[in-house]
Amino acid sequence: MSKPSVEQQYRRFLLSLSGFIFAGSALELVFLEHYEAIIQYLPFVLSGVGLITVLIAIRKASQSSIKWLRYVMWIVGIGGIFGMYQHLEHNFDFAVEISPNISTMGAFWESLYGASPFLAPGILCLGALLGYAATWRHPLLSD
């Protein structure tokens, strides 16, 4: 058995880091009891699907598993952006509810650092970006 190339080691590192982010995100969501509403289950699903797809790509790298990884990473990334929007909207609505006379710009600034951390769902985007980066110019995708 030959030693893996630096490129293969780099890809495996990126995929492992991506998988760690997805597993850690799901665990953190459990600690935060992030399951009061149905929509709050979405990051669990995205993290789980992302982790499973990454593990399959690490264990059984094939053209189809790498393509599926790319598709899933897009979905997870879009889900992360949606989560950021949800957090921003929740904080904005809360700011307006607490201070009905607040300006729109004031409510927007308040919503950036409200009770729902605006950037927290961005961790899914980071995991997706790392997973997708691992497939950049992947030899199994070249024709």
mmCIF file with all atom_site columns, C-alpha atoms in Angstrom:
data_model
loop_
_atom_site.group_PDB
_atom_site.id
_atom_site.type_symbol
_atom_site.label_atom_id
_atom_site.label_alt_id
_atom_site.label_comp_id
_atom_site.label_asym_id
_atom_site.label_entity_id
_atom_site.label_seq_id
_atom_site.pdbx_PDB_ins_code
_atom_site.Cartn_x
_atom_site.Cartn_y
_atom_site.Cartn_z
_atom_site.occupancy
_atom_site.B_iso_or_equiv
_atom_site.pdbx_formal_charge
_atom_site.auth_seq_id
_atom_site.auth_comp_id
_atom_site.auth_asym_id
_atom_site.auth_atom_id
_atom_site.pdbx_PDB_model_num
ATOM 1   C CA . MET A 1 1   ? 0.000   0.000  0.000   1.00 0.00 ? 1   MET A CA 1
ATOM 2   C CA . SER A 1 2   ? 1.474   3.339  -1.059  1.00 0.00 ? 2   SER A CA 1
ATOM 3   C CA . LYS A 1 3   ? 1.623   6.408  1.095   1.00 0.00 ? 3   LYS A CA 1
ATOM 4   C CA . PRO A 1 4   ? -1.166  8.921  0.310   1.00 0.00 ? 4   PRO A CA 1
ATOM 5   C CA . SER A 1 5   ? -0.057  12.027 -1.535  1.00 0.00 ? 5   SER A CA 1
ATOM 6   C CA . VAL A 1 6   ? -0.059  15.441 0.093   1.00 0.00 ? 6   VAL A CA 1
ATOM 7   C CA . GLU A 1 7   ? -3.161  16.312 -1.939  1.00 0.00 ? 7   GLU A CA 1
ATOM 8   C CA . GLN A 1 8   ? -4.986  13.225 -0.656  1.00 0.00 ? 8   GLN A CA 1
ATOM 9   C CA . GLN A 1 9   ? -3.977  14.038 2.918   1.00 0.00 ? 9   GLN A CA 1
ATOM 10  C CA . TYR A 1 10  ? -5.162  17.620 2.439   1.00 0.00 ? 10  TYR A CA 1
ATOM 11  C CA . ARG A 1 11  ? -8.536  16.454 1.086   1.00 0.00 ? 11  ARG A CA 1
ATOM 12  C CA . ARG A 1 12  ? -8.958  14.030 3.973   1.00 0.00 ? 12  ARG A CA 1
ATOM 13  C CA . PHE A 1 13  ? -8.067  16.777 6.466   1.00 0.00 ? 13  PHE A CA 1
ATOM 14  C CA . LEU A 1 14  ? -10.656 19.156 4.977   1.00 0.00 ? 14  LEU A CA 1
ATOM 15  C CA . LEU A 1 15  ? -13.326 16.450 4.989   1.00 0.00 ? 15  LEU A CA 1
ATOM 16  C CA . SER A 1 16  ? -12.481 15.471 8.567   1.00 0.00 ? 16  SER A CA 1
ATOM 17  C CA . LEU A 1 17  ? -12.652 19.088 9.681   1.00 0.00 ? 17  LEU A CA 1
ATOM 18  C CA . SER A 1 18  ? -15.995 19.481 7.912   1.00 0.00 ? 18  SER A CA 1
ATOM 19  C CA . GLY A 1 19  ? -17.337 16.337 9.611   1.00 0.00 ? 19  GLY A CA 1
ATOM 20  C CA . PHE A 1 20  ? -16.094 17.558 12.990  1.00 0.00 ? 20  PHE A CA 1
ATOM 21  C CA . ILE A 1 21  ? -17.924 20.864 12.470  1.00 0.00 ? 21  ILE A CA 1
ATOM 22  C CA . PHE A 1 22  ? -21.182 19.072 11.637  1.00 0.00 ? 22  PHE A CA 1
ATOM 23  C CA . ALA A 1 23  ? -20.909 16.705 14.619  1.00 0.00 ? 23  ALA A CA 1
ATOM 24  C CA . GLY A 1 24  ? -19.932 19.518 16.979  1.00 0.00 ? 24  GLY A CA 1
ATOM 25  C CA . SER A 1 25  ? -22.755 21.740 15.738  1.00 0.00 ? 25  SER A CA 1
ATOM 26  C CA . ALA A 1 26  ? -25.356 19.056 16.398  1.00 0.00 ? 26  ALA A CA 1
ATOM 27  C CA . LEU A 1 27  ? -23.947 18.435 19.871  1.00 0.00 ? 27  LEU A CA 1
ATOM 28  C CA . GLU A 1 28  ? -23.941 22.146 20.685  1.00 0.00 ? 28  GLU A CA 1
ATOM 29  C CA . LEU A 1 29  ? -27.552 22.443 19.515  1.00 0.00 ? 29  LEU A CA 1
ATOM 30  C CA . VAL A 1 30  ? -28.510 19.664 21.928  1.00 0.00 ? 30  VAL A CA 1
ATOM 31  C CA . PHE A 1 31  ? -26.752 21.496 24.778  1.00 0.00 ? 31  PHE A CA 1
ATOM 32  C CA . LEU A 1 32  ? -28.614 24.695 23.838  1.00 0.00 ? 32  LEU A CA 1
ATOM 33  C CA . GLU A 1 33  ? -31.939 22.807 23.701  1.00 0.00 ? 33  GLU A CA 1
ATOM 34  C CA . HIS A 1 34  ? -32.451 24.101 20.177  1.00 0.00 ? 34  HIS A CA 1
ATOM 35  C CA . TYR A 1 35  ? -35.686 22.212 19.569  1.00 0.00 ? 35  TYR A CA 1
ATOM 36  C CA . GLU A 1 36  ? -38.557 24.370 20.761  1.00 0.00 ? 36  GLU A CA 1
ATOM 37  C CA . ALA A 1 37  ? -40.102 24.771 17.301  1.00 0.00 ? 37  ALA A CA 1
ATOM 38  C CA . ILE A 1 38  ? -40.181 22.489 14.261  1.00 0.00 ? 38  ILE A CA 1
ATOM 39  C CA . ILE A 1 39  ? -37.922 24.817 12.241  1.00 0.00 ? 39  ILE A CA 1
ATOM 40  C CA . GLN A 1 40  ? -35.243 24.413 14.917  1.00 0.00 ? 40  GLN A CA 1
ATOM 41  C CA . TYR A 1 41  ? -34.784 20.793 13.870  1.00 0.00 ? 41  TYR A CA 1
ATOM 42  C CA . LEU A 1 42  ? -33.468 21.892 10.473  1.00 0.00 ? 42  LEU A CA 1
ATOM 43  C CA . PRO A 1 43  ? -29.844 22.407 11.621  1.00 0.00 ? 43  PRO A CA 1
ATOM 44  C CA . PHE A 1 44  ? -29.891 18.924 13.171  1.00 0.00 ? 44  PHE A CA 1
ATOM 45  C CA . VAL A 1 45  ? -30.992 17.468 9.839   1.00 0.00 ? 45  VAL A CA 1
ATOM 46  C CA . LEU A 1 46  ? -28.455 19.521 7.870   1.00 0.00 ? 46  LEU A CA 1
ATOM 47  C CA . SER A 1 47  ? -25.640 18.577 10.266  1.00 0.00 ? 47  SER A CA 1
ATOM 48  C CA . GLY A 1 48  ? -26.600 14.896 10.151  1.00 0.00 ? 48  GLY A CA 1
ATOM 49  C CA . VAL A 1 49  ? -26.873 14.732 6.380   1.00 0.00 ? 49  VAL A CA 1
ATOM 50  C CA . GLY A 1 50  ? -23.636 16.691 6.039   1.00 0.00 ? 50  GLY A CA 1
ATOM 51  C CA . LEU A 1 51  ? -21.797 14.371 8.427   1.00 0.00 ? 51  LEU A CA 1
ATOM 52  C CA . ILE A 1 52  ? -23.085 11.203 6.769   1.00 0.00 ? 52  ILE A CA 1
ATOM 53  C CA . THR A 1 53  ? -22.161 12.468 3.304   1.00 0.00 ? 53  THR A CA 1
ATOM 54  C CA . VAL A 1 54  ? -18.673 13.455 4.472   1.00 0.00 ? 54  VAL A CA 1
ATOM 55  C CA . LEU A 1 55  ? -18.135 10.042 6.083   1.00 0.00 ? 55  LEU A CA 1
ATOM 56  C CA . ILE A 1 56  ? -19.220 8.272  2.896   1.00 0.00 ? 56  ILE A CA 1
ATOM 57  C CA . ALA A 1 57  ? -16.866 10.445 0.818   1.00 0.00 ? 57  ALA A CA 1
ATOM 58  C CA . ILE A 1 58  ? -13.976 9.636  3.170   1.00 0.00 ? 58  ILE A CA 1
ATOM 59  C CA . ARG A 1 59  ? -14.717 5.913  3.396   1.00 0.00 ? 59  ARG A CA 1
ATOM 60  C CA . LYS A 1 60  ? -15.787 5.141  -0.181  1.00 0.00 ? 60  LYS A CA 1
ATOM 61  C CA . ALA A 1 61  ? -14.574 7.897  -2.467  1.00 0.00 ? 61  ALA A CA 1
ATOM 62  C CA . SER A 1 62  ? -16.115 7.476  -5.899  1.00 0.00 ? 62  SER A CA 1
ATOM 63  C CA . GLN A 1 63  ? -17.282 9.820  -8.602  1.00 0.00 ? 63  GLN A CA 1
ATOM 64  C CA . SER A 1 64  ? -20.880 9.572  -7.402  1.00 0.00 ? 64  SER A CA 1
ATOM 65  C CA . SER A 1 65  ? -20.042 10.040 -3.691  1.00 0.00 ? 65  SER A CA 1
ATOM 66  C CA . ILE A 1 66  ? -17.957 13.137 -4.485  1.00 0.00 ? 66  ILE A CA 1
ATOM 67  C CA . LYS A 1 67  ? -20.750 14.578 -6.644  1.00 0.00 ? 67  LYS A CA 1
ATOM 68  C CA . TRP A 1 68  ? -23.295 13.878 -3.889  1.00 0.00 ? 68  TRP A CA 1
ATOM 69  C CA . LEU A 1 69  ? -20.982 15.528 -1.395  1.00 0.00 ? 69  LEU A CA 1
ATOM 70  C CA . ARG A 1 70  ? -20.929 18.661 -3.553  1.00 0.00 ? 70  ARG A CA 1
ATOM 71  C CA . TYR A 1 71  ? -24.725 18.745 -3.841  1.00 0.00 ? 71  TYR A CA 1
ATOM 72  C CA . VAL A 1 72  ? -25.236 18.212 -0.128  1.00 0.00 ? 72  VAL A CA 1
ATOM 73  C CA . MET A 1 73  ? -22.666 20.881 0.767   1.00 0.00 ? 73  MET A CA 1
ATOM 74  C CA . TRP A 1 74  ? -24.621 23.380 -1.354  1.00 0.00 ? 74  TRP A CA 1
ATOM 75  C CA . ILE A 1 75  ? -27.824 22.463 0.461   1.00 0.00 ? 75  ILE A CA 1
ATOM 76  C CA . VAL A 1 76  ? -26.154 22.713 3.876   1.00 0.00 ? 76  VAL A CA 1
ATOM 77  C CA . GLY A 1 77  ? -24.615 26.079 2.963   1.00 0.00 ? 77  GLY A CA 1
ATOM 78  C CA . ILE A 1 78  ? -27.962 27.463 1.831   1.00 0.00 ? 78  ILE A CA 1
ATOM 79  C CA . GLY A 1 79  ? -29.505 26.093 5.033   1.00 0.00 ? 79  GLY A CA 1
ATOM 80  C CA . GLY A 1 80  ? -26.866 27.948 7.044   1.00 0.00 ? 80  GLY A CA 1
ATOM 81  C CA . ILE A 1 81  ? -27.698 31.202 5.255   1.00 0.00 ? 81  ILE A CA 1
ATOM 82  C CA . PHE A 1 82  ? -31.389 30.563 5.930   1.00 0.00 ? 82  PHE A CA 1
ATOM 83  C CA . GLY A 1 83  ? -30.576 30.060 9.621   1.00 0.00 ? 83  GLY A CA 1
ATOM 84  C CA . MET A 1 84  ? -28.707 33.358 9.715   1.00 0.00 ? 84  MET A CA 1
ATOM 85  C CA . TYR A 1 85  ? -31.763 35.040 8.213   1.00 0.00 ? 85  TYR A CA 1
ATOM 86  C CA . GLN A 1 86  ? -34.038 33.343 10.768  1.00 0.00 ? 86  GLN A CA 1
ATOM 87  C CA . HIS A 1 87  ? -31.867 34.516 13.669  1.00 0.00 ? 87  HIS A CA 1
ATOM 88  C CA . LEU A 1 88  ? -31.725 38.047 12.279  1.00 0.00 ? 88  LEU A CA 1
ATOM 89  C CA . GLU A 1 89  ? -35.497 38.133 11.766  1.00 0.00 ? 89  GLU A CA 1
ATOM 90  C CA . HIS A 1 90  ? -36.171 36.795 15.270  1.00 0.00 ? 90  HIS A CA 1
ATOM 91  C CA . ASN A 1 91  ? -33.901 39.404 16.835  1.00 0.00 ? 91  ASN A CA 1
ATOM 92  C CA . PHE A 1 92  ? -35.403 42.173 14.689  1.00 0.00 ? 92  PHE A CA 1
ATOM 93  C CA . ASP A 1 93  ? -38.961 41.260 15.684  1.00 0.00 ? 93  ASP A CA 1
ATOM 94  C CA . PHE A 1 94  ? -37.937 41.128 19.347  1.00 0.00 ? 94  PHE A CA 1
ATOM 95  C CA . ALA A 1 95  ? -36.250 44.551 19.146  1.00 0.00 ? 95  ALA A CA 1
ATOM 96  C CA . VAL A 1 96  ? -39.398 46.069 17.607  1.00 0.00 ? 96  VAL A CA 1
ATOM 97  C CA . GLU A 1 97  ? -41.596 44.366 20.216  1.00 0.00 ? 97  GLU A CA 1
ATOM 98  C CA . ILE A 1 98  ? -39.488 45.668 23.116  1.00 0.00 ? 98  ILE A CA 1
ATOM 99  C CA . SER A 1 99  ? -39.125 49.195 21.666  1.00 0.00 ? 99  SER A CA 1
ATOM 100 C CA . PRO A 1 100 ? -42.076 49.927 19.360  1.00 0.00 ? 100 PRO A CA 1
ATOM 101 C CA . ASN A 1 101 ? -40.735 53.403 18.496  1.00 0.00 ? 101 ASN A CA 1
ATOM 102 C CA . ILE A 1 102 ? -37.307 52.171 17.420  1.00 0.00 ? 102 ILE A CA 1
ATOM 103 C CA . SER A 1 103 ? -36.200 53.101 13.900  1.00 0.00 ? 103 SER A CA 1
ATOM 104 C CA . THR A 1 104 ? -35.766 50.385 11.305  1.00 0.00 ? 104 THR A CA 1
ATOM 105 C CA . MET A 1 105 ? -32.021 50.947 11.261  1.00 0.00 ? 105 MET A CA 1
ATOM 106 C CA . GLY A 1 106 ? -31.897 50.874 15.061  1.00 0.00 ? 106 GLY A CA 1
ATOM 107 C CA . ALA A 1 107 ? -33.833 47.602 15.126  1.00 0.00 ? 107 ALA A CA 1
ATOM 108 C CA . PHE A 1 108 ? -31.486 46.182 12.494  1.00 0.00 ? 108 PHE A CA 1
ATOM 109 C CA . TRP A 1 109 ? -28.410 47.039 14.573  1.00 0.00 ? 109 TRP A CA 1
ATOM 110 C CA . GLU A 1 110 ? -30.055 45.585 17.668  1.00 0.00 ? 110 GLU A CA 1
ATOM 111 C CA . SER A 1 111 ? -30.842 42.399 15.745  1.00 0.00 ? 111 SER A CA 1
ATOM 112 C CA . LEU A 1 112 ? -27.176 41.792 14.937  1.00 0.00 ? 112 LEU A CA 1
ATOM 113 C CA . TYR A 1 113 ? -26.383 41.012 18.560  1.00 0.00 ? 113 TYR A CA 1
ATOM 114 C CA . GLY A 1 114 ? -29.709 39.872 19.986  1.00 0.00 ? 114 GLY A CA 1
ATOM 115 C CA . ALA A 1 115 ? -30.659 36.710 21.857  1.00 0.00 ? 115 ALA A CA 1
ATOM 116 C CA . SER A 1 116 ? -30.282 34.516 18.753  1.00 0.00 ? 116 SER A CA 1
ATOM 117 C CA . PRO A 1 117 ? -26.649 34.820 17.645  1.00 0.00 ? 117 PRO A CA 1
ATOM 118 C CA . PHE A 1 118 ? -26.715 36.059 14.048  1.00 0.00 ? 118 PHE A CA 1
ATOM 119 C CA . LEU A 1 119 ? -23.522 34.285 12.948  1.00 0.00 ? 119 LEU A CA 1
ATOM 120 C CA . ALA A 1 120 ? -24.102 30.979 14.789  1.00 0.00 ? 120 ALA A CA 1
ATOM 121 C CA . PRO A 1 121 ? -25.775 29.234 11.805  1.00 0.00 ? 121 PRO A CA 1
ATOM 122 C CA . GLY A 1 122 ? -22.812 30.353 9.707   1.00 0.00 ? 122 GLY A CA 1
ATOM 123 C CA . ILE A 1 123 ? -20.878 27.407 11.137  1.00 0.00 ? 123 ILE A CA 1
ATOM 124 C CA . LEU A 1 124 ? -22.906 25.203 8.777   1.00 0.00 ? 124 LEU A CA 1
ATOM 125 C CA . CYS A 1 125 ? -21.723 27.393 5.903   1.00 0.00 ? 125 CYS A CA 1
ATOM 126 C CA . LEU A 1 126 ? -18.137 26.927 7.055   1.00 0.00 ? 126 LEU A CA 1
ATOM 127 C CA . GLY A 1 127 ? -18.516 23.145 7.259   1.00 0.00 ? 127 GLY A CA 1
ATOM 128 C CA . ALA A 1 128 ? -20.094 23.098 3.809   1.00 0.00 ? 128 ALA A CA 1
ATOM 129 C CA . LEU A 1 129 ? -17.351 25.293 2.368   1.00 0.00 ? 129 LEU A CA 1
ATOM 130 C CA . LEU A 1 130 ? -14.635 23.028 3.758   1.00 0.00 ? 130 LEU A CA 1
ATOM 131 C CA . GLY A 1 131 ? -16.409 19.925 2.443   1.00 0.00 ? 131 GLY A CA 1
ATOM 132 C CA . TYR A 1 132 ? -16.818 21.496 -0.981  1.00 0.00 ? 132 TYR A CA 1
ATOM 133 C CA . ALA A 1 133 ? -13.207 22.722 -0.994  1.00 0.00 ? 133 ALA A CA 1
ATOM 134 C CA . ALA A 1 134 ? -12.059 19.132 -0.498  1.00 0.00 ? 134 ALA A CA 1
ATOM 135 C CA . THR A 1 135 ? -13.592 18.305 -3.885  1.00 0.00 ? 135 THR A CA 1
ATOM 136 C CA . TRP A 1 136 ? -11.876 21.117 -5.786  1.00 0.00 ? 136 TRP A CA 1
ATOM 137 C CA . ARG A 1 137 ? -10.312 19.612 -8.926  1.00 0.00 ? 137 ARG A CA 1
ATOM 138 C CA . HIS A 1 138 ? -10.826 16.141 -7.484  1.00 0.00 ? 138 HIS A CA 1
ATOM 139 C CA . PRO A 1 139 ? -9.223  13.495 -9.733  1.00 0.00 ? 139 PRO A CA 1
ATOM 140 C CA . LEU A 1 140 ? -12.390 11.356 -9.639  1.00 0.00 ? 140 LEU A CA 1
ATOM 141 C CA . LEU A 1 141 ? -14.365 14.208 -11.230 1.00 0.00 ? 141 LEU A CA 1
ATOM 142 C CA . SER A 1 142 ? -12.059 14.737 -14.208 1.00 0.00 ? 142 SER A CA 1
ATOM 143 C CA . ASP A 1 143 ? -13.182 13.215 -17.474 1.00 0.00 ? 143 ASP A CA 1
#
